mmCIF file of C-alpha atoms in Angstrom:
data_model
loop_
_atom_site.group_PDB
_atom_site.id
_atom_site.type_symbol
_atom_site.label_atom_id
_atom_site.label_comp_id
_atom_site.label_asym_id
_atom_site.label_seq_id
_atom_site.Cartn_x
_atom_site.Cartn_y
_atom_site.Cartn_z
ATOM 1 C CA MET O 25 2.732 -4.214 -31.130
ATOM 2 C CA ILE O 26 3.834 -3.841 -27.474
ATOM 3 C CA PRO O 27 1.946 -6.014 -24.964
ATOM 4 C CA ASN O 28 -0.195 -4.113 -22.448
ATOM 5 C CA LYS O 29 1.805 -5.485 -19.480
ATOM 6 C CA ALA O 30 5.041 -4.120 -20.962
ATOM 7 C CA LEU O 31 3.442 -0.684 -21.302
ATOM 8 C CA GLU O 32 2.217 -0.793 -17.701
ATOM 9 C CA ASP O 33 5.700 -1.711 -16.450
ATOM 10 C CA ALA O 34 7.292 1.040 -18.526
ATOM 11 C CA TRP O 35 4.811 3.572 -17.158
ATOM 12 C CA GLY O 36 5.724 2.451 -13.617
ATOM 13 C CA VAL O 37 9.368 3.224 -14.338
ATOM 14 C CA ILE O 38 8.527 6.582 -15.898
ATOM 15 C CA LYS O 39 6.422 7.565 -12.876
ATOM 16 C CA ALA O 40 9.285 6.360 -10.634
ATOM 17 C CA LYS O 41 6.735 4.399 -8.618
ATOM 18 C CA LYS O 42 3.718 2.213 -9.127
ATOM 19 C CA ASP O 43 0.341 2.668 -7.510
ATOM 20 C CA ALA O 44 -0.424 0.295 -4.664
ATOM 21 C CA PRO O 45 -2.353 -2.591 -6.212
ATOM 22 C CA ASN O 46 -6.053 -2.427 -5.370
ATOM 23 C CA TYR O 47 -5.604 0.103 -2.519
ATOM 24 C CA ARG O 48 -8.924 0.278 -0.663
ATOM 25 C CA HIS O 49 -10.633 0.540 2.716
ATOM 26 C CA ALA O 50 -10.075 -2.807 4.424
ATOM 27 C CA SER O 51 -13.108 -5.076 4.663
ATOM 28 C CA LYS O 52 -14.326 -6.306 8.050
ATOM 29 C CA SER O 53 -12.678 -9.702 7.467
ATOM 30 C CA GLU O 54 -9.364 -8.040 6.507
ATOM 31 C CA GLN O 55 -9.562 -5.873 9.619
ATOM 32 C CA MET O 56 -10.289 -8.896 11.829
ATOM 33 C CA ALA O 57 -7.305 -10.734 10.312
ATOM 34 C CA GLY O 58 -5.085 -7.691 10.893
ATOM 35 C CA LYS O 59 -4.378 -7.246 7.185
ATOM 36 C CA ILE O 60 -4.399 -3.445 7.219
ATOM 37 C CA CYS O 61 -1.803 -0.841 6.262
ATOM 38 C CA GLY O 62 -1.062 -0.201 9.934
ATOM 39 C CA THR O 63 0.302 -3.752 10.328
ATOM 40 C CA CYS O 64 2.095 -4.016 6.975
ATOM 41 C CA LYS O 65 5.887 -4.174 6.895
ATOM 42 C CA ALA O 66 5.898 -1.215 4.462
ATOM 43 C CA TRP O 67 4.061 1.015 7.002
ATOM 44 C CA ASP O 68 6.009 3.935 8.521
ATOM 45 C CA ASP O 69 3.991 5.789 11.150
ATOM 46 C CA SER O 70 6.858 8.133 11.988
ATOM 47 C CA ALA O 71 6.427 9.920 8.654
ATOM 48 C CA THR O 72 3.148 11.646 9.590
ATOM 49 C CA GLU O 73 1.762 13.330 12.690
ATOM 50 C CA ASP O 74 -1.752 11.896 12.305
ATOM 51 C CA PRO O 75 -2.014 8.473 14.020
ATOM 52 C CA GLN O 76 -4.513 7.349 11.357
ATOM 53 C CA THR O 77 -2.061 7.890 8.493
ATOM 54 C CA GLY O 78 1.379 6.587 7.668
ATOM 55 C CA TYR O 79 3.767 6.375 4.782
ATOM 56 C CA CYS O 80 3.916 3.381 2.456
ATOM 57 C CA GLU O 81 7.605 2.785 1.829
ATOM 58 C CA TRP O 82 6.947 0.404 -1.057
ATOM 59 C CA TYR O 83 4.597 2.611 -3.093
ATOM 60 C CA ASP O 84 5.703 6.070 -1.958
ATOM 61 C CA PHE O 85 2.471 7.626 -0.695
ATOM 62 C CA THR O 86 0.635 8.588 2.489
ATOM 63 C CA CYS O 87 -1.855 5.865 3.335
ATOM 64 C CA ASN O 88 -4.574 5.291 5.904
ATOM 65 C CA ARG O 89 -4.072 2.847 8.794
ATOM 66 C CA ASP O 90 -7.447 1.128 8.140
ATOM 67 C CA HIS O 91 -6.870 0.587 4.421
ATOM 68 C CA THR O 92 -5.078 -2.249 2.640
ATOM 69 C CA CYS O 93 -3.823 -3.317 -0.774
ATOM 70 C CA ASP O 94 -3.017 -6.579 -2.555
ATOM 71 C CA ALA O 95 0.696 -6.181 -1.705
ATOM 72 C CA TRP O 96 0.090 -6.246 2.076
ATOM 73 C CA ALA O 97 2.723 -8.268 3.939
ATOM 74 C CA GLY O 98 2.795 -8.872 7.665
ATOM 75 C CA ARG O 99 5.768 -8.069 9.829
ATOM 76 C CA LYS O 100 7.816 -10.946 11.190
ATOM 77 C CA LYS O 101 7.300 -11.482 14.886
#
């Protein structure tokens, strides 16, 4: 029997991308800490015309500036 994790990883390869882990609207505390898509190093705001949306370069989808996911990583200053 194939372990569930192995099946999930294989499905990620088949889809050619994985879904952003736990993508959601950022909580108030996440917003206050600046942990939102708009400040993530994967955020590309040049990919869309709407200032509230951007492109997630790590998970290959259009995301909302005020959302976040468990893979969020801040940019180096």
